[in-house]
Short mmCIF file of C-alpha atoms in Angstrom, two decimals:
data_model
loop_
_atom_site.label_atom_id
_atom_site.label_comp_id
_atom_site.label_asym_id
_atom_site.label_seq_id
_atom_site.Cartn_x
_atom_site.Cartn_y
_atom_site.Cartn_z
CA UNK G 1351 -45.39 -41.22 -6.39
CA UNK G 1352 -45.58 -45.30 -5.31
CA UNK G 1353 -46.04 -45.96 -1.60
CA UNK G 1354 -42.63 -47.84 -1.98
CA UNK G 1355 -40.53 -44.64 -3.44
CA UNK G 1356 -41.89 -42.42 -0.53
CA UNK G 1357 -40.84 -45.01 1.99
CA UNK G 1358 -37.60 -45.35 0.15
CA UNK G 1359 -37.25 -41.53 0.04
CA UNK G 1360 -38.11 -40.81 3.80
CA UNK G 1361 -35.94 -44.17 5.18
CA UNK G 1362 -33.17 -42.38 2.89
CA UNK G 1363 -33.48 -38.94 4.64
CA UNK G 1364 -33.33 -40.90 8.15
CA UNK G 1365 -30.55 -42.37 7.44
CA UNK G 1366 -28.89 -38.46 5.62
CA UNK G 1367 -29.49 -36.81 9.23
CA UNK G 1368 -28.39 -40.22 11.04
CA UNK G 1369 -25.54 -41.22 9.64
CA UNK G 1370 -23.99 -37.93 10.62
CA UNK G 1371 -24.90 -38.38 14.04
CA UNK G 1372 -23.68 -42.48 14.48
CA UNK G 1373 -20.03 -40.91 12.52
CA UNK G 1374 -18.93 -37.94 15.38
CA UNK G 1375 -20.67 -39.80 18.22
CA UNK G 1376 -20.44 -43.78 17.36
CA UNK G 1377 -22.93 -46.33 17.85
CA UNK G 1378 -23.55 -46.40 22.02
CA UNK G 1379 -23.40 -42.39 22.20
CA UNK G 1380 -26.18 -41.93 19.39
CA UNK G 1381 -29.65 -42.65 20.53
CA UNK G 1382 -32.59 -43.54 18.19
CA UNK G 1383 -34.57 -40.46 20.23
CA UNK G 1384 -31.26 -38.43 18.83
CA UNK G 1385 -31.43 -39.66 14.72
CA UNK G 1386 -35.73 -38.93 14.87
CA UNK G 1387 -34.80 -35.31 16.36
CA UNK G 1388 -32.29 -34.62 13.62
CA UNK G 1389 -34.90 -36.03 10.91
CA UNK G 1390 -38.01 -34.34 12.33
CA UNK G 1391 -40.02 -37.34 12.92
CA UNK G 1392 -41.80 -39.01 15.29
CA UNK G 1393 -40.15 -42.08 17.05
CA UNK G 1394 -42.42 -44.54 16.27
CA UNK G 1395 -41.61 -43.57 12.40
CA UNK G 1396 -38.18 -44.95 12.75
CA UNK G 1397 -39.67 -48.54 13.96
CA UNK G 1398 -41.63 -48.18 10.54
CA UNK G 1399 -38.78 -47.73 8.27
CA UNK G 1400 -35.82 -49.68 10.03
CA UNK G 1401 -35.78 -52.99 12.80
CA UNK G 1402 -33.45 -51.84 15.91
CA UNK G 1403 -30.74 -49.36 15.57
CA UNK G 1404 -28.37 -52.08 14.43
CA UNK G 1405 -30.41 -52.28 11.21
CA UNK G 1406 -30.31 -48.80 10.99
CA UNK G 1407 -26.48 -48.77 11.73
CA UNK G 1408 -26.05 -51.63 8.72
CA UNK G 1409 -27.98 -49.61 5.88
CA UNK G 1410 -26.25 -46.49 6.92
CA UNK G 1411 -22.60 -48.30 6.53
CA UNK G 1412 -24.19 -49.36 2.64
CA UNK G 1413 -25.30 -45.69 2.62
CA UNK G 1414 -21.58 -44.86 3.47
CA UNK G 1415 -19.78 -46.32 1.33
CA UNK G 1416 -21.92 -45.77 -1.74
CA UNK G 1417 -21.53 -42.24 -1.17
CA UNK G 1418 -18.21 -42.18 -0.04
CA UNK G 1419 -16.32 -44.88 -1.85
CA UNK G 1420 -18.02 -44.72 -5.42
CA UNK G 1421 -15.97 -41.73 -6.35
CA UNK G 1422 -12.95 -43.31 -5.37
CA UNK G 1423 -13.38 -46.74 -7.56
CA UNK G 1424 -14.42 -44.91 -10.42
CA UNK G 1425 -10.31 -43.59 -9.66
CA UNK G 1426 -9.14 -46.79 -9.29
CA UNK G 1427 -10.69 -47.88 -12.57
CA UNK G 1428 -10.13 -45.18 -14.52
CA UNK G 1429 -8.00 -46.97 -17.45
CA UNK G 1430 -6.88 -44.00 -19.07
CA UNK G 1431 -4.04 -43.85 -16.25
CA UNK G 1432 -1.56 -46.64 -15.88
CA UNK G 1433 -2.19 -49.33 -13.48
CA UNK G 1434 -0.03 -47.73 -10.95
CA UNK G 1435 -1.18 -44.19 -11.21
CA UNK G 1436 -4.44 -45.09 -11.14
CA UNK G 1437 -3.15 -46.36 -7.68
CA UNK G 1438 -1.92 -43.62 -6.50
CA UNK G 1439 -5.48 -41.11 -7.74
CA UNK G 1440 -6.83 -43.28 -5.66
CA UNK G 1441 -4.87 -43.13 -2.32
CA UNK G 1442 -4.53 -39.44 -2.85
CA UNK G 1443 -8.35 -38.70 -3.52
CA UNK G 1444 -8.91 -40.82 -0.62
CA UNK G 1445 -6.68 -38.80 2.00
CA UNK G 1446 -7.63 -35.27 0.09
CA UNK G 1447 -11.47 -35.68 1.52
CA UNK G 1448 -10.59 -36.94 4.72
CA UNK G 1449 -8.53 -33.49 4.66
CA UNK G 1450 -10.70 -31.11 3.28
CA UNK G 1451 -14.28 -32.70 3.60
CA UNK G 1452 -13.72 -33.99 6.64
CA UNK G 1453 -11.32 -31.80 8.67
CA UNK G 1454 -9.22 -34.69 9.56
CA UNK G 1455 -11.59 -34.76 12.66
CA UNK G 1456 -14.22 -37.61 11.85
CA UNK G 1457 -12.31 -40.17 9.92
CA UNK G 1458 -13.78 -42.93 8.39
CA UNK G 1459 -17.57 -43.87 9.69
CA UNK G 1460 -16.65 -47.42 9.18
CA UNK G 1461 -13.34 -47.56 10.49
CA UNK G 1462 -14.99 -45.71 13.97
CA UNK G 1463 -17.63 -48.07 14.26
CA UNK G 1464 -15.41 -51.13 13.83
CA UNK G 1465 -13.31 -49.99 16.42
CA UNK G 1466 -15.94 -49.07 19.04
CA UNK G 1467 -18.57 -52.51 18.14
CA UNK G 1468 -16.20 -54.93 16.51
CA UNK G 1469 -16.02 -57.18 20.05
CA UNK G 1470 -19.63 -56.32 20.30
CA UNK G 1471 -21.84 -56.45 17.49
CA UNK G 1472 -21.03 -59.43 15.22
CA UNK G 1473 -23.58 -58.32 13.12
CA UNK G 1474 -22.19 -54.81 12.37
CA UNK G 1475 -18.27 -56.04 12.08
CA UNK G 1476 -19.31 -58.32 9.68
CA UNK G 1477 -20.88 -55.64 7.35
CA UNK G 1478 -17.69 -53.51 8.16
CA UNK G 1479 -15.58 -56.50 7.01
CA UNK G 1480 -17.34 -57.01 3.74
CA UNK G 1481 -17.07 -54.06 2.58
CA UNK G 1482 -13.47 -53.35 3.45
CA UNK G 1483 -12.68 -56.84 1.67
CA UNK G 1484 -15.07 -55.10 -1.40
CA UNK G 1485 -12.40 -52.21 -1.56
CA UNK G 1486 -9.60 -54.98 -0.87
CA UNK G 1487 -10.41 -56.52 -3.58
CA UNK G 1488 -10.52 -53.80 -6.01
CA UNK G 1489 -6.72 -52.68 -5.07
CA UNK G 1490 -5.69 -55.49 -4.98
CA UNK G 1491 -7.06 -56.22 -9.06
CA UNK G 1492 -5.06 -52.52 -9.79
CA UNK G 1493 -2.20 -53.44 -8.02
CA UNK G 1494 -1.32 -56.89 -9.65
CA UNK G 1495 -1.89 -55.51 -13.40
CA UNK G 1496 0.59 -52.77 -11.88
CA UNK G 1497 2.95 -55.55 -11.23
CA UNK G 1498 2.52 -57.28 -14.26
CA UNK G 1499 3.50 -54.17 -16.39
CA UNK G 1500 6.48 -54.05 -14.21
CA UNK G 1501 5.52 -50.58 -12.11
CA UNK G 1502 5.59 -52.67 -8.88
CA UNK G 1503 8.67 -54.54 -7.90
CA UNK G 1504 8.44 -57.93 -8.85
CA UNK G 1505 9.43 -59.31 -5.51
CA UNK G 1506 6.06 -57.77 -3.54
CA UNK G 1507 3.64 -60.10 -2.22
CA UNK G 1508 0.59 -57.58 -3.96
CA UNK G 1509 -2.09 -58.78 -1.50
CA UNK G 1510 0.64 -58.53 0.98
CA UNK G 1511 1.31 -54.78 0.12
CA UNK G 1512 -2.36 -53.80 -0.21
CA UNK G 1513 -3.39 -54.98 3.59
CA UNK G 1514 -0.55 -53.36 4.90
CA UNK G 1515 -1.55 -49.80 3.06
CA UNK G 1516 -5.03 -50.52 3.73
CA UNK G 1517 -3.90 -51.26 7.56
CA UNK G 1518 -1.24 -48.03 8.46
CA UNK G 1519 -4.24 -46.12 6.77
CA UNK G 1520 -6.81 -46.96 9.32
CA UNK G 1521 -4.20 -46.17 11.81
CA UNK G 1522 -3.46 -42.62 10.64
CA UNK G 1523 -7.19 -42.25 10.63
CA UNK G 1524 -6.84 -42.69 14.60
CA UNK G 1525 -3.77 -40.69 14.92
CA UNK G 1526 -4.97 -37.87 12.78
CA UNK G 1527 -8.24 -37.42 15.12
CA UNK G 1528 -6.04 -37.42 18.13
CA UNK G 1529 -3.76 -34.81 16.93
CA UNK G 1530 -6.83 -33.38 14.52
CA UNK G 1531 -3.64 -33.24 12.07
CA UNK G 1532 -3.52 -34.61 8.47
CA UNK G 1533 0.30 -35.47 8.81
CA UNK G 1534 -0.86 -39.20 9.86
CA UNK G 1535 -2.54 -39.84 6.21
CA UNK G 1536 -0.05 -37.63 4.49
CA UNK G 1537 2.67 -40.01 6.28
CA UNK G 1538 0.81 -43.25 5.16
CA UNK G 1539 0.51 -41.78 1.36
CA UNK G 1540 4.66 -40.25 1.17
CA UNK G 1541 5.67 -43.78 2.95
CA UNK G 1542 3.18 -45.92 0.19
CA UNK G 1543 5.09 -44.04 -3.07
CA UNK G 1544 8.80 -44.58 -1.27
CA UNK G 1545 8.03 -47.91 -0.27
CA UNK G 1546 5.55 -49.27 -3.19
CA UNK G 1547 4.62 -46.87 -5.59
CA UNK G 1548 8.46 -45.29 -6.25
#
Protein backbone atom coordinates (compact mmCIF):
# COMPACT_ATOMS: atom_id res chain seq x y z
CA UNK A 1 0.00 0.00 0.00
CA UNK A 2 1.47 3.75 -1.28
CA UNK A 3 2.46 6.12 1.51
CA UNK A 4 -0.28 8.42 -0.09
CA UNK A 5 -3.34 5.72 0.25
CA UNK A 6 -2.41 5.12 3.99
CA UNK A 7 -2.41 8.84 4.62
CA UNK A 8 -5.58 9.07 2.64
CA UNK A 9 -7.03 6.10 4.59
CA UNK A 10 -6.06 7.29 8.19
CA UNK A 11 -7.02 11.33 7.36
CA UNK A 12 -10.39 9.50 6.19
CA UNK A 13 -10.92 7.63 9.54
CA UNK A 14 -10.15 11.10 11.42
CA UNK A 15 -12.44 12.71 9.81
CA UNK A 16 -15.34 9.12 10.26
CA UNK A 17 -14.89 9.58 14.23
CA UNK A 18 -14.77 13.57 13.82
CA UNK A 19 -17.33 14.46 11.89
CA UNK A 20 -19.66 12.84 14.36
CA UNK A 21 -18.33 14.76 17.06
CA UNK A 22 -18.27 18.60 15.12
CA UNK A 23 -22.39 17.38 14.04
CA UNK A 24 -24.02 16.89 17.95
CA UNK A 25 -21.55 19.37 19.46
CA UNK A 26 -20.70 22.12 16.57
CA UNK A 27 -17.54 23.67 15.80
CA UNK A 28 -16.53 25.79 19.31
CA UNK A 29 -17.81 22.75 21.61
CA UNK A 30 -15.56 20.06 19.72
CA UNK A 31 -11.95 20.21 20.56
CA UNK A 32 -9.11 18.80 18.35
CA UNK A 33 -7.92 16.87 21.87
CA UNK A 34 -11.80 15.49 21.54
CA UNK A 35 -11.68 14.21 17.45
CA UNK A 36 -7.78 12.44 18.30
CA UNK A 37 -9.57 10.66 21.43
CA UNK A 38 -12.42 9.38 19.31
CA UNK A 39 -9.80 8.27 16.48
CA UNK A 40 -7.19 6.78 18.82
CA UNK A 41 -4.35 8.87 17.86
CA UNK A 42 -1.94 10.95 19.08
CA UNK A 43 -2.45 14.80 18.77
CA UNK A 44 0.35 15.66 16.96
CA UNK A 45 -1.08 13.05 14.18
CA UNK A 46 -3.91 15.35 13.46
CA UNK A 47 -1.34 18.40 12.65
CA UNK A 48 0.09 15.70 10.14
CA UNK A 49 -2.97 14.96 8.26
CA UNK A 50 -5.07 18.32 8.45
CA UNK A 51 -3.87 22.44 8.98
CA UNK A 52 -6.12 23.88 12.03
CA UNK A 53 -9.45 22.54 12.86
CA UNK A 54 -11.04 24.78 10.25
CA UNK A 55 -9.35 22.61 7.61
CA UNK A 56 -10.47 19.77 9.30
CA UNK A 57 -14.05 21.27 9.63
CA UNK A 58 -13.93 22.04 5.53
CA UNK A 59 -12.96 18.35 4.40
CA UNK A 60 -15.41 16.95 6.82
CA UNK A 61 -18.39 19.25 5.23
CA UNK A 62 -16.95 17.53 1.51
CA UNK A 63 -16.95 14.29 3.57
CA UNK A 64 -20.65 15.19 4.44
CA UNK A 65 -22.16 15.73 1.72
CA UNK A 66 -20.58 13.01 -0.39
CA UNK A 67 -21.92 10.65 1.96
CA UNK A 68 -24.99 12.18 2.68
CA UNK A 69 -26.18 13.90 -0.44
CA UNK A 70 -24.95 11.36 -3.22
CA UNK A 71 -27.86 9.09 -2.54
CA UNK A 72 -30.19 11.76 -2.80
CA UNK A 73 -29.00 13.18 -6.46
CA UNK A 74 -28.82 9.89 -7.79
CA UNK A 75 -33.04 10.46 -6.76
CA UNK A 76 -33.19 13.54 -8.27
CA UNK A 77 -31.72 12.18 -11.49
CA UNK A 78 -33.22 9.16 -11.70
CA UNK A 79 -35.03 9.63 -15.29
CA UNK A 80 -37.11 6.75 -15.13
CA UNK A 81 -39.57 8.97 -12.91
CA UNK A 82 -41.10 12.11 -14.30
CA UNK A 83 -39.49 15.34 -13.69
CA UNK A 84 -41.76 16.08 -10.88
CA UNK A 85 -41.71 12.79 -9.09
CA UNK A 86 -38.34 12.58 -9.27
CA UNK A 87 -38.87 15.82 -7.15
CA UNK A 88 -40.71 14.66 -4.78
CA UNK A 89 -38.17 10.95 -4.19
CA UNK A 90 -36.05 13.39 -3.51
CA UNK A 91 -37.64 15.64 -0.78
CA UNK A 92 -39.08 12.54 0.73
CA UNK A 93 -35.72 10.46 0.88
CA UNK A 94 -34.29 13.54 2.20
CA UNK A 95 -36.74 14.01 5.31
CA UNK A 96 -37.05 9.91 5.70
CA UNK A 97 -33.13 9.87 6.97
CA UNK A 98 -33.29 12.84 8.91
CA UNK A 99 -36.25 10.69 10.56
CA UNK A 100 -35.01 7.43 10.86
CA UNK A 101 -31.11 7.80 10.54
CA UNK A 102 -30.97 10.61 12.35
CA UNK A 103 -33.70 10.68 15.05
CA UNK A 104 -34.77 14.06 14.07
CA UNK A 105 -32.19 15.08 16.82
CA UNK A 106 -28.94 16.12 14.80
CA UNK A 107 -30.22 17.68 11.65
CA UNK A 108 -28.16 18.60 9.00
CA UNK A 109 -24.15 18.93 9.87
CA UNK A 110 -24.05 21.73 7.45
CA UNK A 111 -27.04 23.52 8.22
CA UNK A 112 -25.66 23.44 12.27
CA UNK A 113 -22.44 24.68 11.44
CA UNK A 114 -23.71 27.52 9.25
CA UNK A 115 -25.79 28.64 11.88
CA UNK A 116 -23.29 28.53 14.78
CA UNK A 117 -19.88 30.00 12.37
CA UNK A 118 -21.60 31.74 9.51
CA UNK A 119 -20.77 35.47 11.25
CA UNK A 120 -17.56 33.85 12.21
CA UNK A 121 -15.69 31.80 9.95
CA UNK A 122 -15.82 33.18 6.38
CA UNK A 123 -13.92 30.42 5.42
CA UNK A 124 -16.33 27.66 6.58
CA UNK A 125 -19.74 29.63 5.36
CA UNK A 126 -18.32 29.83 2.20
CA UNK A 127 -17.83 26.00 1.82
CA UNK A 128 -21.41 25.69 3.40
CA UNK A 129 -22.66 28.06 0.65
CA UNK A 130 -21.15 26.19 -2.22
CA UNK A 131 -22.38 23.31 -1.62
CA UNK A 132 -25.93 24.28 -0.79
CA UNK A 133 -25.85 26.31 -4.23
CA UNK A 134 -24.38 22.59 -5.68
CA UNK A 135 -27.77 21.01 -4.46
CA UNK A 136 -29.57 24.39 -5.60
CA UNK A 137 -28.61 23.92 -8.63
CA UNK A 138 -29.54 20.43 -9.19
CA UNK A 139 -33.38 21.17 -8.10
CA UNK A 140 -33.55 23.74 -9.62
CA UNK A 141 -32.42 21.72 -13.32
CA UNK A 142 -35.47 19.00 -12.10
CA UNK A 143 -37.76 21.52 -11.33
CA UNK A 144 -37.76 23.63 -14.63
CA UNK A 145 -37.97 20.36 -16.99
CA UNK A 146 -40.98 19.74 -14.42
CA UNK A 147 -42.36 22.98 -15.57
CA UNK A 148 -41.75 22.60 -19.00
CA UNK A 149 -43.79 19.29 -19.18
CA UNK A 150 -46.45 21.25 -17.53
CA UNK A 151 -46.33 19.34 -13.81
CA UNK A 152 -45.48 22.75 -12.24
CA UNK A 153 -47.78 25.66 -12.68
CA UNK A 154 -46.67 27.76 -15.28
CA UNK A 155 -46.89 30.94 -13.30
CA UNK A 156 -43.94 29.79 -10.56
CA UNK A 157 -40.83 31.62 -10.52
CA UNK A 158 -38.82 27.80 -10.38
CA UNK A 159 -35.68 29.28 -8.76
CA UNK A 160 -38.11 31.22 -6.76
CA UNK A 161 -39.92 27.98 -5.51
CA UNK A 162 -36.74 25.95 -4.97
CA UNK A 163 -35.04 28.62 -2.34
CA UNK A 164 -38.09 28.88 -0.58
CA UNK A 165 -38.35 24.78 -0.13
CA UNK A 166 -34.76 24.68 0.32
CA UNK A 167 -35.25 27.66 3.03
CA UNK A 168 -38.62 26.37 5.32
CA UNK A 169 -36.48 23.07 5.17
CA UNK A 170 -33.54 24.35 7.06
CA UNK A 171 -36.02 25.83 9.37
CA UNK A 172 -37.86 22.61 10.25
CA UNK A 173 -34.41 21.21 10.72
CA UNK A 174 -34.24 23.79 13.79
CA UNK A 175 -37.71 23.29 14.90
CA UNK A 176 -37.58 19.56 14.72
CA UNK A 177 -34.37 19.49 17.18
CA UNK A 178 -36.17 21.76 19.53
CA UNK A 179 -39.22 19.73 19.76
CA UNK A 180 -36.94 16.39 18.75
CA UNK A 181 -40.26 15.91 16.52
CA UNK A 182 -40.33 15.09 12.76
CA UNK A 183 -43.69 17.09 12.28
CA UNK A 184 -41.40 20.26 11.23
CA UNK A 185 -39.97 18.31 7.96
CA UNK A 186 -43.15 16.37 7.51
CA UNK A 187 -44.88 20.02 7.53
CA UNK A 188 -42.29 21.42 4.98
CA UNK A 189 -42.79 18.14 2.62
CA UNK A 190 -47.21 18.05 2.96
CA UNK A 191 -46.97 22.10 2.46
CA UNK A 192 -44.26 21.57 -0.82
CA UNK A 193 -46.94 18.89 -2.67
CA UNK A 194 -50.13 21.38 -1.75
CA UNK A 195 -48.34 24.32 -2.65
CA UNK A 196 -45.87 23.10 -5.64
CA UNK A 197 -45.91 19.65 -6.28
CA UNK A 198 -50.08 19.17 -6.28
Amino acid sequence: MSKTVKHEIKADSLLEKGMEIIWSKGYNGTSVNDIVKAADVPKGSFYFYFDSKEDFVIKALDKYFTTQVTPALVILRDKSFSAKQRLINFYEYRIEVVKKELECKNGCMACNLSNEMAEHNENIREAVLEKHDTIKAEIIKVALEAQKQGEIDSSIDVINMVEFIEDAGKGAMTSMKETQSAYPMDNVMNMTRQLFLK
